[in-house]
Coordinates of C-alpha atoms and ligand atoms in Angstrom, one line a residue:
M61 CA -4.8 -3.3 22.9
T62 CA -4.9 0.1 21.5
T63 CA -6.8 0.3 18.0
V64 CA -4.8 0.8 14.9
R65 CA -5.6 4.6 13.7
K66 CA -1.9 5.3 11.8
A67 CA -0.8 4.6 8.2
V68 CA 2.5 5.0 7.0
I69 CA 2.8 5.4 3.1
P70 CA 6.1 5.5 1.6
V71 CA 5.9 7.4 -1.6
A72 CA 9.6 8.5 -2.1
G73 CA 10.7 6.3 -4.9
L74 CA 11.8 7.6 -8.3
G75 CA 9.4 5.4 -10.3
T76 CA 12.2 4.2 -12.7
R77 CA 10.1 1.3 -13.6
V78 CA 7.6 3.3 -15.2
L79 CA 9.7 6.2 -16.9
P80 CA 9.2 8.1 -19.1
A81 CA 5.6 8.5 -17.8
S82 CA 7.1 9.0 -14.1
K83 CA 9.5 11.8 -15.3
A84 CA 7.7 15.0 -14.4
I85 CA 5.0 13.4 -12.1
P86 CA 5.2 11.3 -9.3
K87 CA 4.4 7.4 -10.5
E88 CA 1.8 7.3 -7.6
M89 CA -0.1 10.1 -9.4
L90 CA -0.4 7.9 -12.9
P91 CA -4.8 7.4 -12.8
V92 CA -5.9 4.1 -12.6
V93 CA -9.3 4.6 -14.4
D94 CA -10.5 8.2 -12.8
K95 CA -8.0 8.2 -9.5
P96 CA -4.6 8.5 -9.2
V97 CA -2.8 5.0 -7.8
I98 CA -2.6 7.1 -4.3
Q99 CA -6.3 7.9 -4.0
H100 CA -7.0 4.1 -4.5
V101 CA -4.8 3.1 -1.9
V102 CA -5.5 5.7 0.9
E103 CA -9.4 4.8 0.4
E104 CA -8.2 1.4 1.1
A105 CA -6.6 2.8 4.3
I106 CA -9.6 4.6 5.3
K107 CA -11.9 1.6 4.7
A108 CA -9.7 -0.2 7.3
G109 CA -10.3 2.6 10.0
I110 CA -7.4 4.6 9.6
K111 CA -7.4 8.2 10.7
E112 CA -4.1 9.4 10.4
I113 CA -2.0 8.9 7.1
V114 CA 1.7 10.0 7.1
L115 CA 3.4 10.1 3.7
V116 CA 6.9 9.7 3.6
T117 CA 8.0 11.5 0.4
R118 CA 10.9 13.6 -0.9
S119 CA 11.5 16.9 -3.4
G120 CA 9.7 16.7 -6.5
K121 CA 6.7 14.9 -5.5
S122 CA 4.5 17.6 -3.9
A123 CA 1.6 16.9 -6.6
I124 CA 0.8 13.9 -4.0
E125 CA 0.2 16.3 -0.9
D126 CA -1.7 18.7 -3.4
H127 CA -3.9 16.3 -4.6
F128 CA -5.1 15.9 -0.9
D129 CA -5.2 19.5 -0.3
S130 CA -8.5 21.5 -1.1
H131 CA -8.1 23.7 -4.2
Y132 CA -9.6 26.9 -3.8
E133 CA -9.9 28.1 -7.6
L134 CA -11.6 24.9 -9.0
E135 CA -14.1 24.3 -6.1
H136 CA -15.2 27.7 -6.6
Q137 CA -15.6 27.5 -10.2
L138 CA -17.3 24.2 -9.9
E139 CA -19.5 25.5 -7.4
S140 CA -20.5 28.8 -9.3
K141 CA -21.3 26.4 -12.3
N142 CA -23.5 24.1 -10.0
K143 CA -21.2 21.2 -11.0
T144 CA -22.2 19.5 -7.8
G145 CA -20.9 15.8 -8.7
I146 CA -17.6 16.9 -9.8
L147 CA -17.4 19.3 -6.8
N148 CA -17.8 16.5 -4.6
S149 CA -15.2 14.1 -6.5
V150 CA -12.6 16.7 -5.8
R151 CA -13.7 18.2 -2.4
N152 CA -14.4 14.9 -0.4
I153 CA -11.5 12.9 -1.3
V154 CA -10.7 12.1 2.2
P155 CA -13.4 12.6 5.2
S156 CA -13.0 15.3 7.6
D157 CA -12.0 13.0 10.2
V158 CA -9.1 11.7 8.3
T159 CA -5.6 13.9 8.4
I160 CA -2.7 13.7 5.6
I161 CA 0.7 14.7 6.9
S162 CA 3.9 14.3 5.0
V163 CA 7.7 13.8 6.3
R164 CA 10.5 13.8 4.1
Q165 CA 13.0 10.6 3.5
P166 CA 16.0 12.6 3.1
E167 CA 18.2 9.7 1.3
A168 CA 17.1 6.7 -0.6
K169 CA 18.3 4.1 2.1
G170 CA 15.8 1.6 1.6
L171 CA 12.0 0.8 2.8
G172 CA 12.9 0.1 6.2
H173 CA 14.4 3.9 6.6
A174 CA 11.6 5.2 5.1
V175 CA 9.5 3.7 7.5
Y176 CA 11.4 4.6 10.2
C177 CA 11.2 8.1 8.9
A178 CA 7.4 8.4 10.0
A179 CA 8.6 7.4 13.6
Q180 CA 8.2 10.7 15.3
A181 CA 4.8 11.0 13.6
V182 CA 3.6 7.6 14.6
N183 CA 4.6 8.3 18.1
N184 CA 4.5 4.9 19.9
E185 CA 1.4 3.6 18.3
P186 CA 0.7 0.5 16.3
F187 CA 0.5 1.4 12.8
V188 CA -0.2 0.0 9.0
V189 CA 2.3 0.2 6.7
I190 CA 1.2 0.2 2.8
L191 CA 3.4 0.1 -0.5
P192 CA 1.2 2.5 -3.0
D193 CA 2.8 0.7 -5.9
V194 CA 0.7 -2.3 -5.2
L195 CA -3.1 -1.9 -5.4
V196 CA -5.0 -4.6 -3.5
N197 CA -8.5 -5.0 -5.3
N198 CA -11.2 -6.8 -3.2
F199 CA -13.6 -6.1 -5.6
Q200 CA -17.4 -6.4 -4.4
Q201 CA -16.2 -7.8 -0.9
H202 CA -17.9 -6.3 2.1
E203 CA -14.6 -6.1 4.1
N204 CA -11.0 -5.4 2.3
D205 CA -8.1 -7.6 3.3
L206 CA -6.5 -4.7 5.4
Q207 CA -9.7 -4.5 7.4
K208 CA -9.1 -8.5 8.2
M209 CA -5.7 -7.8 9.0
V210 CA -6.3 -4.9 11.5
K211 CA -9.2 -7.0 12.8
A212 CA -6.7 -10.0 13.3
F213 CA -3.8 -7.8 14.8
E214 CA -6.3 -6.6 17.5
Q215 CA -7.6 -10.0 18.3
H216 CA -4.6 -12.3 18.2
N217 CA -2.4 -9.5 19.5
A218 CA 0.3 -10.4 16.6
A219 CA 1.6 -8.3 13.9
Q220 CA -0.1 -9.2 10.5
I221 CA 2.0 -9.3 7.2
M222 CA 0.2 -9.9 3.9
V223 CA 1.3 -12.6 1.8
E224 CA 0.4 -14.3 -1.5
S225 CA 1.9 -17.3 -3.3
V226 CA 4.2 -16.3 -6.1
P227 CA 5.7 -18.7 -8.8
Q228 CA 9.1 -20.0 -7.8
N229 CA 11.1 -17.9 -10.3
M230 CA 9.6 -14.5 -8.9
V231 CA 10.5 -15.4 -5.1
H232 CA 13.8 -13.1 -5.4
L233 CA 11.9 -10.0 -6.2
Y234 CA 9.9 -10.1 -2.6
G235 CA 10.3 -10.8 1.0
I236 CA 9.6 -14.2 1.9
A237 CA 8.0 -15.7 4.8
D238 CA 9.0 -19.1 6.5
C239 CA 5.8 -20.3 8.0
N240 CA 7.2 -23.9 9.0
G241 CA 5.7 -25.3 6.0
I242 CA 2.1 -24.2 6.6
K243 CA 0.2 -22.2 4.0
P244 CA -2.8 -20.5 5.6
S245 CA -6.3 -20.3 3.5
A246 CA -6.8 -17.2 2.0
G247 CA -8.3 -14.5 4.7
E248 CA -6.6 -16.7 7.4
S249 CA -3.1 -16.2 9.4
T250 CA -0.4 -18.5 10.6
A251 CA 2.9 -17.9 12.4
I252 CA 5.9 -16.7 10.8
N253 CA 9.2 -18.5 11.8
A254 CA 11.5 -16.0 10.0
M255 CA 11.7 -13.6 6.9
V256 CA 14.0 -13.1 4.4
E257 CA 14.4 -10.5 1.8
K258 CA 14.8 -11.5 -1.8
P259 CA 16.1 -14.6 -1.2
K260 CA 18.1 -16.8 -4.1
T261 CA 15.3 -19.0 -5.6
E262 CA 17.1 -22.0 -4.2
E263 CA 17.3 -20.5 -0.4
A264 CA 13.8 -19.4 -0.4
P265 CA 12.0 -21.0 2.6
S266 CA 8.4 -20.9 1.0
D267 CA 6.6 -19.3 -2.0
L268 CA 4.7 -17.0 0.2
A269 CA 5.7 -13.4 -0.7
V270 CA 4.9 -10.3 1.4
V271 CA 2.5 -8.2 -0.6
G272 CA 3.0 -4.6 0.8
R273 CA 0.7 -4.4 3.4
Y274 CA 1.6 -4.7 7.3
V275 CA -0.1 -4.2 10.6
L276 CA 2.6 -3.7 13.1
P277 CA 3.3 -2.8 16.7
A278 CA 5.2 0.2 17.8
R279 CA 8.2 -1.8 18.5
V280 CA 9.2 -2.0 15.2
M281 CA 10.2 1.5 15.1
E282 CA 12.5 0.8 17.9
L283 CA 14.0 -2.0 16.0
L284 CA 14.2 -0.1 12.6
A285 CA 16.3 2.5 14.7
D286 CA 19.0 -0.6 15.0
T287 CA 18.7 -2.4 11.5
K288 CA 21.7 -2.3 9.4
P289 CA 21.6 -2.2 5.7
G290 CA 20.7 -5.7 4.3
A291 CA 19.9 -6.7 1.0
G292 CA 20.8 -4.3 -1.8
G293 CA 22.6 -2.5 0.6
E294 CA 19.3 -1.0 1.8
I295 CA 17.9 -0.5 5.5
Q296 CA 14.9 -3.5 5.2
L297 CA 11.5 -3.6 6.9
T298 CA 11.8 -7.3 6.4
D299 CA 15.0 -7.4 8.4
A300 CA 13.4 -5.6 11.5
L301 CA 10.6 -7.8 11.1
D302 CA 12.8 -10.8 11.4
E303 CA 13.8 -9.4 14.6
L304 CA 10.5 -8.7 15.8
L305 CA 9.2 -12.4 15.3
R306 CA 12.2 -13.6 17.7
E307 CA 10.6 -11.3 20.4
Q308 CA 6.7 -11.8 19.6
T309 CA 4.0 -13.4 17.7
V310 CA 4.2 -12.1 13.8
E311 CA 1.6 -13.8 11.5
A312 CA 1.3 -14.2 7.8
Y313 CA -1.9 -13.2 6.7
R314 CA -3.0 -14.7 3.3
M315 CA -4.7 -12.5 1.1
T316 CA -8.0 -12.9 -0.7
G317 CA -8.2 -10.1 -3.3
K318 CA -6.1 -9.6 -6.3
T319 CA -2.8 -7.5 -6.6
Y320 CA -1.8 -5.2 -9.3
D321 CA 2.0 -3.9 -9.2
C322 CA 1.7 -0.5 -10.7
G323 CA 5.3 0.1 -10.4
N324 CA 5.8 -1.6 -13.7
K325 CA 4.1 -1.1 -16.8
L326 CA 2.4 -4.4 -17.2
G327 CA 0.7 -4.5 -13.7
F328 CA -0.3 -0.7 -14.5
L329 CA -2.1 -1.9 -17.3
Q330 CA -3.7 -4.7 -16.0
A331 CA -4.9 -2.4 -12.9
N332 CA -6.7 -0.1 -15.5
V333 CA -8.4 -3.2 -17.3
A334 CA -9.6 -4.7 -13.9
Y335 CA -10.7 -1.2 -12.4
G336 CA -12.2 -0.4 -15.7
L337 CA -14.1 -3.3 -16.0
Q338 CA -15.8 -2.2 -12.6
H339 CA -16.1 1.3 -12.7
P340 CA -19.8 2.3 -13.4
E341 CA -19.2 4.8 -15.9
T342 CA -16.8 2.8 -18.2
A343 CA -17.3 -1.1 -17.8
E344 CA -20.3 -1.5 -20.3
G345 CA -18.4 0.2 -23.3
F346 CA -15.1 -1.3 -21.9
R347 CA -16.3 -4.6 -22.0
Q348 CA -17.5 -4.1 -25.6
F349 CA -14.4 -2.4 -26.8
L350 CA -12.2 -5.3 -25.4
A351 CA -14.5 -8.0 -26.8
Q352 CA -13.9 -6.3 -30.1
Q353 CA -9.7 -6.4 -29.9
D354 CA -8.0 -9.3 -31.6
Ligands
G1P700 C1 9.4 -4.2 -1.0 C2 9.7 -5.1 0.3 C3 9.6 -6.7 0.0 C4 8.2 -6.8 -0.7 C5 7.7 -5.9 -1.8 C6 6.5 -5.9 -2.1 O1 10.4 -4.5 -2.1 O2 11.2 -5.1 0.7 O3 9.8 -7.3 1.3 O4 8.0 -8.3 -0.9 O5 8.0 -4.5 -1.3 O6 6.3 -5.4 -3.5 P1 10.7 -3.6 -3.3 O7 9.7 -3.8 -4.2 O8 10.5 -2.1 -2.6 O9 12.1 -3.7 -3.9

């Protein structure tokens, strides 16, 4: 089987849940400690072995592309002042063997449509999809969940969809996987029977929610080409995956890390606390500060 080298990251959303912060800058550029959310996500992909990243973007979001580009004046200034540490942090955001390109999503027609906009760039290879609102924190683990999913994809020859248990009253916010009543242990995968996007609580087949990490075969792009609008009138990736599992094995991978949904205010704050308590420059002072709060 071909190794997984490509990732699609849809970044064309309007960020309405974090307004007004995201009025003039993309929500993906809001910082979690010292890096924008999108950089955390790109680093996760690179750790999982990804070499080509396709951003699916739209007008008004060029700050994301600029962030991964070189900044000649800034680098020159830092170099002449011998600020090597800071220089390295801005110059080496992605290693030289990783490329980042962008394609446009001309209309907001849903996640499935956004992913399909990258079809030409993915060019008939397996690929990862990462929803950048969700940060997956694997703390000090040697391998991150995405790495484990890529390995499972290559070993089992089956698509991997990251899931986690969510409270019953939240199933209507997610894609939900029906795994025949089986709940895989953390770090394990099990076959999916059916998938449904944002079901009503009483109709949800399980509490296993799709979290925003997928490792998919090239076939998904062909299925997306024919996927009709579904939940919310949008072209849903979940619907294409529900088609895929009728043809080949698709597995739910139960995550081991923690997730933070930076697309909403509370999740964004929680991410900053969790990451701030881990960052070598802020951990100690931040812990003391938090201990003093009422
Ligand atoms: C999207 C997907 C959904 C998934 C969710 C995870 O929904 O369509 O299947 O569970 O992301 O965050 P959205 O949150 O964009 O409505």
